[in-house]
Short mmCIF file of C-alpha atoms in Angstrom, two decimals:
data_model
loop_
_atom_site.label_atom_id
_atom_site.label_comp_id
_atom_site.label_asym_id
_atom_site.label_seq_id
_atom_site.Cartn_x
_atom_site.Cartn_y
_atom_site.Cartn_z
CA UNK A 27 -25.86 -34.45 -7.06
CA UNK A 28 -25.40 -34.59 -3.31
CA UNK A 29 -26.69 -31.72 -1.14
CA UNK A 30 -24.58 -30.87 1.94
CA UNK A 31 -27.41 -31.62 4.41
CA UNK A 32 -28.18 -35.09 3.10
CA UNK A 33 -29.16 -37.46 5.93
CA UNK A 34 -26.94 -40.43 6.70
CA UNK A 35 -29.27 -43.06 5.19
CA UNK A 36 -29.63 -41.24 1.89
CA UNK A 37 -25.91 -40.46 1.83
CA UNK A 38 -25.10 -44.15 2.25
CA UNK A 39 -27.46 -45.05 -0.61
CA UNK A 40 -25.80 -42.41 -2.78
CA UNK A 41 -22.34 -43.88 -2.16
CA UNK A 42 -23.48 -47.49 -2.62
CA UNK A 43 -25.21 -46.56 -5.88
CA UNK A 44 -22.07 -44.82 -7.10
CA UNK A 45 -19.88 -47.79 -6.20
CA UNK A 46 -22.25 -50.23 -7.94
CA UNK A 47 -22.24 -48.05 -11.05
CA UNK A 48 -18.44 -48.09 -11.08
CA UNK A 49 -18.31 -51.83 -10.46
CA UNK A 50 -20.94 -53.01 -12.92
CA UNK A 51 -20.99 -50.19 -15.45
CA UNK A 52 -18.36 -48.30 -17.41
CA UNK A 53 -16.32 -46.51 -14.76
CA UNK A 54 -14.47 -44.47 -17.37
CA UNK A 55 -17.67 -42.49 -18.01
CA UNK A 56 -18.10 -41.43 -14.37
CA UNK A 57 -16.76 -38.01 -13.43
CA UNK A 58 -16.65 -36.81 -9.82
CA UNK A 59 -17.69 -33.18 -9.35
CA UNK A 60 -16.03 -31.94 -6.16
CA UNK A 61 -17.93 -28.69 -5.62
CA UNK A 62 -20.47 -26.26 -7.05
CA UNK A 63 -17.89 -24.82 -9.43
CA UNK A 64 -17.27 -28.25 -10.96
CA UNK A 65 -21.03 -28.93 -11.16
CA UNK A 66 -21.69 -25.67 -13.02
CA UNK A 67 -18.71 -26.23 -15.29
CA UNK A 68 -20.24 -29.54 -16.35
CA UNK A 69 -23.75 -28.08 -16.69
CA UNK A 70 -23.57 -24.38 -17.44
CA UNK A 71 -27.35 -24.06 -17.36
CA UNK A 72 -27.43 -24.47 -13.57
CA UNK A 73 -27.92 -21.05 -11.97
CA UNK A 74 -28.80 -21.99 -8.38
CA UNK A 75 -26.59 -21.53 -5.33
CA UNK A 76 -25.12 -25.00 -4.83
CA UNK A 77 -22.41 -24.14 -2.31
CA UNK A 78 -21.48 -27.27 -0.38
CA UNK A 79 -22.90 -29.61 -3.02
CA UNK A 80 -20.90 -32.35 -4.72
CA UNK A 81 -21.90 -34.41 -7.70
CA UNK A 82 -21.27 -37.20 -10.15
CA UNK A 83 -21.68 -37.04 -13.92
CA UNK A 84 -22.35 -40.38 -15.60
CA UNK A 85 -21.79 -40.21 -19.33
CA UNK A 86 -23.50 -43.58 -19.78
CA UNK A 87 -26.74 -42.53 -18.10
CA UNK A 88 -29.83 -41.71 -20.09
CA UNK A 89 -33.59 -41.74 -20.19
CA UNK A 90 -36.39 -42.97 -22.41
CA UNK A 91 -39.94 -41.86 -23.14
CA UNK A 92 -41.99 -44.36 -21.12
CA UNK A 93 -45.31 -43.91 -22.92
CA UNK A 94 -43.75 -44.36 -26.35
CA UNK A 95 -41.75 -47.36 -25.14
CA UNK A 96 -44.94 -49.12 -24.06
CA UNK A 97 -46.66 -48.27 -27.35
CA UNK A 98 -43.78 -49.82 -29.30
CA UNK A 99 -43.72 -52.90 -27.05
CA UNK A 100 -47.50 -53.33 -27.30
CA UNK A 101 -47.41 -53.15 -31.09
CA UNK A 102 -44.55 -55.68 -31.22
CA UNK A 103 -46.45 -58.10 -28.97
CA UNK A 104 -49.62 -57.80 -31.06
CA UNK A 105 -47.67 -58.48 -34.25
CA UNK A 106 -46.28 -61.66 -32.66
CA UNK A 107 -49.56 -63.16 -31.53
CA UNK A 108 -50.16 -61.68 -28.09
CA UNK A 109 -53.85 -60.99 -27.43
CA UNK A 110 -54.76 -58.07 -25.17
CA UNK A 111 -58.17 -58.11 -23.44
CA UNK A 112 -59.51 -54.82 -22.09
CA UNK A 113 -62.69 -53.64 -20.43
CA UNK A 114 -64.65 -55.69 -17.84
CA UNK A 115 -63.59 -58.99 -19.45
CA UNK A 116 -59.95 -58.00 -19.00
CA UNK A 117 -60.13 -56.93 -15.35
CA UNK A 118 -59.25 -59.66 -12.86
CA UNK A 119 -61.77 -60.25 -10.09
CA UNK A 120 -60.32 -63.40 -8.58
CA UNK A 121 -58.28 -66.51 -9.27
CA UNK A 122 -60.06 -69.73 -10.20
CA UNK A 123 -58.79 -72.63 -8.09
CA UNK A 124 -59.34 -76.37 -8.13
CA UNK A 125 -61.63 -77.03 -5.12
CA UNK A 126 -59.76 -80.23 -4.31
CA UNK A 127 -56.10 -79.23 -4.71
CA UNK A 128 -56.27 -75.41 -4.52
CA UNK A 129 -54.20 -75.26 -7.72
CA UNK A 130 -54.84 -72.16 -9.82
CA UNK A 131 -56.69 -72.95 -13.05
CA UNK A 132 -57.28 -69.46 -14.40
CA UNK A 133 -58.73 -66.01 -13.80
CA UNK A 134 -62.31 -64.84 -13.45
CA UNK A 135 -62.94 -61.36 -14.83
CA UNK A 136 -65.27 -58.63 -13.60
CA UNK A 137 -67.94 -59.50 -16.17
CA UNK A 138 -67.95 -63.16 -15.13
CA UNK A 139 -65.93 -64.45 -18.07
CA UNK A 140 -63.21 -66.97 -17.33
CA UNK A 141 -59.70 -67.20 -18.75
CA UNK A 142 -58.30 -70.68 -18.13
CA UNK A 143 -54.61 -71.41 -18.62
CA UNK A 144 -51.87 -73.83 -17.71
CA UNK A 145 -49.81 -70.97 -16.33
CA UNK A 146 -50.95 -67.67 -14.76
CA UNK A 147 -48.47 -64.82 -14.20
CA UNK A 148 -49.55 -62.07 -11.81
CA UNK A 149 -47.68 -59.04 -13.16
CA UNK A 150 -50.06 -56.36 -11.95
CA UNK A 151 -47.76 -53.69 -10.54
CA UNK A 152 -49.42 -51.33 -8.08
CA UNK A 153 -52.61 -53.45 -8.10
CA UNK A 154 -50.79 -56.58 -6.88
CA UNK A 155 -51.64 -56.33 -3.19
CA UNK A 156 -55.33 -55.68 -3.88
CA UNK A 157 -55.56 -58.92 -5.89
CA UNK A 158 -53.47 -61.30 -3.79
CA UNK A 159 -52.28 -61.42 -0.18
CA UNK A 160 -48.54 -60.75 -0.25
CA UNK A 161 -48.19 -61.17 3.53
CA UNK A 162 -46.56 -57.79 4.03
CA UNK A 163 -43.85 -58.20 1.39
CA UNK A 164 -44.90 -55.13 -0.59
CA UNK A 165 -47.26 -52.18 -0.72
CA UNK A 166 -48.54 -49.78 -3.36
CA UNK A 167 -47.20 -46.25 -3.16
CA UNK A 168 -47.23 -43.13 -5.29
CA UNK A 169 -44.56 -40.56 -6.07
CA UNK A 170 -45.25 -37.04 -7.21
CA UNK A 171 -44.63 -35.54 -10.66
CA UNK A 172 -45.46 -32.15 -12.12
CA UNK A 173 -45.05 -30.40 -15.48
CA UNK A 174 -44.05 -26.84 -16.35
CA UNK A 175 -44.69 -25.44 -19.84
CA UNK A 176 -41.64 -23.77 -21.39
CA UNK A 177 -41.59 -21.32 -24.26
CA UNK A 178 -40.07 -22.29 -27.59
CA UNK A 179 -36.92 -20.34 -26.74
CA UNK A 180 -36.65 -21.96 -23.31
CA UNK A 181 -37.19 -25.41 -24.79
CA UNK A 182 -34.25 -24.88 -27.10
CA UNK A 183 -32.14 -23.45 -24.27
CA UNK A 184 -32.66 -26.35 -21.85
CA UNK A 185 -32.70 -29.15 -24.42
CA UNK A 186 -29.01 -29.89 -23.87
CA UNK A 187 -29.17 -30.20 -20.09
CA UNK A 188 -28.57 -33.60 -18.46
CA UNK A 189 -31.04 -35.23 -16.09
CA UNK A 190 -30.51 -33.59 -12.69
CA UNK A 191 -31.06 -35.75 -9.61
CA UNK A 192 -30.53 -34.87 -5.95
CA UNK A 193 -31.45 -37.42 -3.25
CA UNK A 194 -34.27 -36.26 -0.94
CA UNK A 195 -34.91 -33.24 -3.18
CA UNK A 196 -35.96 -34.62 -6.54
CA UNK A 197 -35.03 -34.77 -10.19
CA UNK A 198 -35.86 -33.13 -13.50
CA UNK A 199 -35.51 -33.99 -17.17
CA UNK A 200 -34.60 -31.94 -20.22
CA UNK A 201 -37.80 -30.67 -21.84
CA UNK A 202 -39.76 -32.63 -24.41
CA UNK A 203 -39.83 -31.23 -27.97
CA UNK A 204 -43.13 -29.51 -27.16
CA UNK A 205 -41.66 -27.80 -24.10
CA UNK A 206 -42.87 -29.95 -21.21
CA UNK A 207 -40.42 -29.73 -18.31
CA UNK A 208 -40.90 -32.57 -15.80
CA UNK A 209 -40.03 -32.20 -12.12
CA UNK A 210 -40.38 -34.88 -9.45
CA UNK A 211 -39.85 -35.53 -5.77
CA UNK A 212 -39.01 -38.91 -4.22
CA UNK A 213 -38.61 -37.89 -0.56
CA UNK A 214 -41.40 -40.21 0.54
CA UNK A 215 -44.08 -42.44 -0.92
CA UNK A 216 -47.82 -41.81 -0.69
CA UNK A 217 -50.21 -44.55 0.36
CA UNK A 218 -53.98 -45.02 0.19
CA UNK A 219 -54.87 -47.57 2.85
CA UNK A 220 -58.33 -49.06 2.67
CA UNK A 221 -60.02 -52.40 3.36
CA UNK A 222 -59.98 -54.89 0.48
CA UNK A 223 -61.58 -58.29 1.14
CA UNK A 224 -61.00 -57.85 4.86
CA UNK A 225 -57.34 -56.85 4.47
CA UNK A 226 -55.94 -53.34 4.96
CA UNK A 227 -53.98 -52.56 1.81
CA UNK A 228 -52.72 -49.48 0.00
CA UNK A 229 -55.05 -49.22 -2.98
CA UNK A 230 -53.87 -47.27 -6.06
CA UNK A 231 -56.03 -44.48 -7.47
CA UNK A 232 -55.50 -45.16 -11.16
CA UNK A 233 -55.98 -42.17 -13.47
CA UNK A 234 -58.24 -44.25 -15.70
CA UNK A 235 -60.67 -44.52 -12.77
CA UNK A 236 -59.95 -41.16 -11.14
CA UNK A 237 -59.07 -38.79 -14.00
CA UNK A 238 -59.48 -35.62 -11.94
CA UNK A 239 -56.88 -36.54 -9.29
CA UNK A 240 -53.78 -34.35 -9.15
CA UNK A 241 -50.78 -34.17 -6.89
CA UNK A 242 -51.45 -32.62 -3.47
CA UNK A 243 -50.55 -29.03 -2.62
CA UNK A 244 -47.76 -30.37 -0.41
CA UNK A 245 -46.50 -32.58 -3.23
CA UNK A 246 -46.41 -29.77 -5.78
CA UNK A 247 -44.37 -27.62 -3.39
CA UNK A 248 -41.96 -30.53 -2.89
CA UNK A 249 -41.63 -31.14 -6.64
CA UNK A 250 -40.60 -27.53 -7.10
CA UNK A 251 -37.56 -28.02 -4.85
CA UNK A 252 -35.26 -29.45 -7.54
CA UNK A 253 -35.99 -26.55 -9.89
CA UNK A 254 -35.72 -23.99 -7.09
CA UNK A 255 -32.32 -25.40 -6.13
CA UNK A 256 -30.79 -25.80 -9.59
CA UNK A 257 -32.84 -23.65 -11.98
CA UNK A 258 -34.50 -21.01 -9.78
CA UNK A 259 -35.78 -19.10 -12.80
CA UNK A 260 -38.18 -22.03 -13.32
CA UNK A 261 -38.86 -22.88 -9.69
CA UNK A 262 -42.06 -20.90 -9.26
CA UNK A 263 -43.51 -21.21 -12.74
CA UNK A 264 -47.16 -22.34 -13.10
CA UNK A 265 -47.79 -26.09 -12.91
CA UNK A 266 -49.87 -27.18 -15.92
CA UNK A 267 -50.21 -30.84 -14.92
CA UNK A 268 -49.44 -32.98 -11.89
CA UNK A 269 -50.05 -36.57 -10.96
CA UNK A 270 -49.41 -39.36 -8.48
CA UNK A 271 -47.51 -42.19 -10.17
CA UNK A 272 -48.32 -45.50 -8.47
CA UNK A 273 -45.74 -48.26 -8.09
CA UNK A 274 -45.25 -51.30 -5.87
CA UNK A 275 -42.45 -51.23 -3.30
CA UNK A 276 -41.03 -54.43 -1.82
CA UNK A 277 -39.53 -54.59 1.66
CA UNK A 278 -35.98 -54.73 0.26
CA UNK A 279 -36.48 -53.02 -3.14
CA UNK A 280 -35.91 -56.32 -4.95
CA UNK A 281 -38.45 -57.85 -7.32
CA UNK A 282 -40.66 -60.81 -6.58
CA UNK A 283 -40.24 -63.17 -9.55
CA UNK A 284 -41.27 -66.49 -8.15
CA UNK A 285 -43.74 -69.37 -8.10
CA UNK A 286 -46.52 -68.78 -5.58
CA UNK A 287 -46.41 -71.37 -2.77
CA UNK A 288 -50.16 -72.02 -2.94
CA UNK A 289 -49.93 -73.27 -6.54
CA UNK A 290 -46.26 -73.48 -7.53
CA UNK A 291 -46.85 -75.24 -10.84
CA UNK A 292 -49.41 -72.83 -12.27
CA UNK A 293 -49.28 -69.48 -10.41
CA UNK A 294 -46.27 -67.19 -10.77
CA UNK A 295 -45.54 -63.68 -9.50
CA UNK A 296 -43.66 -60.94 -11.37
CA UNK A 297 -44.01 -57.66 -9.50
CA UNK A 298 -42.48 -55.19 -7.00
CA UNK A 299 -40.77 -52.79 -9.39
CA UNK A 300 -39.75 -50.67 -6.38
CA UNK A 301 -39.12 -47.49 -8.32
CA UNK A 302 -36.12 -48.69 -10.32
CA UNK A 303 -37.36 -51.22 -12.85
CA UNK A 304 -38.40 -49.49 -16.06
CA UNK A 305 -34.77 -49.45 -17.20
CA UNK A 306 -35.02 -53.25 -17.36
CA UNK A 307 -37.85 -53.22 -19.90
CA UNK A 308 -35.73 -54.83 -22.67
CA UNK A 309 -34.55 -57.74 -20.48
CA UNK A 310 -36.98 -58.47 -17.63
CA UNK A 311 -39.10 -60.80 -19.79
CA UNK A 312 -36.17 -63.18 -20.14
CA UNK A 313 -35.91 -63.60 -16.37
CA UNK A 314 -39.65 -64.12 -15.94
CA UNK A 315 -39.49 -66.86 -18.60
CA UNK A 316 -36.49 -68.40 -16.84
CA UNK A 317 -38.56 -68.47 -13.64
CA UNK A 318 -41.47 -70.22 -15.38
CA UNK A 319 -39.08 -72.78 -16.84
CA UNK A 320 -37.18 -73.34 -13.58
CA UNK A 321 -33.95 -71.96 -15.04
CA UNK A 322 -33.30 -68.86 -12.92
CA UNK A 323 -29.70 -68.72 -11.64
CA UNK A 324 -29.59 -69.64 -7.97
CA UNK A 325 -28.49 -66.20 -6.77
CA UNK A 326 -31.41 -64.51 -8.54
CA UNK A 327 -33.86 -67.19 -7.44
CA UNK A 328 -32.93 -66.52 -3.80
CA UNK A 329 -33.04 -62.74 -4.20
CA UNK A 330 -36.42 -62.68 -5.97
CA UNK A 331 -38.14 -65.53 -4.13
CA UNK A 332 -41.47 -65.34 -2.29
CA UNK A 333 -40.13 -64.16 1.09
CA UNK A 334 -42.66 -63.27 3.84
CA UNK A 335 -40.04 -64.55 6.30
CA UNK A 336 -38.07 -61.35 5.57
CA UNK A 337 -40.89 -58.95 6.54
CA UNK A 338 -40.31 -58.82 10.28
CA UNK A 339 -37.62 -56.27 11.09
CA UNK A 340 -37.41 -54.91 7.54
CA UNK A 341 -36.76 -51.13 7.39
CA UNK A 342 -39.81 -48.98 6.71
CA UNK A 343 -39.91 -46.46 3.88
CA UNK A 344 -41.06 -42.95 4.72
CA UNK A 345 -44.80 -42.91 3.95
CA UNK A 346 -47.65 -40.39 4.05
CA UNK A 347 -51.25 -41.41 3.45
CA UNK A 348 -53.01 -39.28 0.85
CA UNK A 349 -55.95 -38.80 3.23
CA UNK A 350 -53.60 -36.57 5.25
CA UNK A 351 -52.69 -34.33 2.30
CA UNK A 352 -54.63 -31.55 0.65
CA UNK A 353 -55.84 -30.41 -2.74
CA UNK A 354 -55.35 -33.61 -4.76
CA UNK A 355 -59.00 -34.65 -4.99
CA UNK A 356 -61.33 -32.87 -7.43
CA UNK A 357 -64.44 -35.07 -7.59
CA UNK A 358 -66.49 -33.04 -5.13
CA UNK A 359 -65.54 -35.14 -2.11
CA UNK A 360 -63.20 -34.49 0.80
CA UNK A 361 -59.74 -36.04 0.93
CA UNK A 362 -60.75 -37.53 4.30
CA UNK A 363 -63.61 -39.53 2.81
CA UNK A 364 -63.17 -43.18 1.89
CA UNK A 365 -61.02 -43.43 -1.21
#
């Protein structure tokens, strides 16, 4: 949906996204909603005042349960011979390089163990920049998510609603079977800049290491906006859970799937999801394999290449450092302290 006060940049992205969906998807499933009356006719559950809004309904759109998807994928990989290493022996400390040629030979883990291999793929998401110098091509950022608990009756009521998404306001999903209603805001990305090996990088605060972290007070208020606009009866309900979801954003929102120039025969990069990549879970592996085998189509190779030459002059995403927000840290320390 498109609010009437949408800024020019976001409005342009909305129109480009719509045109791409028509061009590359099934245009027969796209329905333009010219005003608030048309929006509410398509989704009768919307009760908010949407005067001046327009919208698009995409009958081909959908969503998946991310956690369950990863569980299924992990089980499939294990059944087909993939070995997962966790704990200190599975946490990368640094790359092992040949002292003569600088070629990458493997990975040294936190506990000192070494994993040697002919081919190393760095597919480390939000941790990428803390492990390897990407020369400004990407940074780690977090978006805000919060959960509202619905009653059994409300869960049944809202179960038929579509995903609602409004640029610069947020989006929400139909509730889970146990009544969890997810709201999110993507107005800006949160950073956590700190010094790592002499470089200033945005360092993710993973929930496995910082289990008490929540979304900031500012972030929770922003997440509420989509519900307050579309479903005001839910807009001020208690938040039972909130979190910062860390991702890696590239300068142009395209992936980096490429050999690394320091060791092009043994070190490969597959990262920079840029907030739009989970939908590619069933197919992305094929393209990473094509990269390793030198078979990527030329247009994709150019788009996903290692590209520090593109950094200068690249547009900057709206960012706020978490040290400048309030109420997200619950480990007895101030948000202003080193994180």
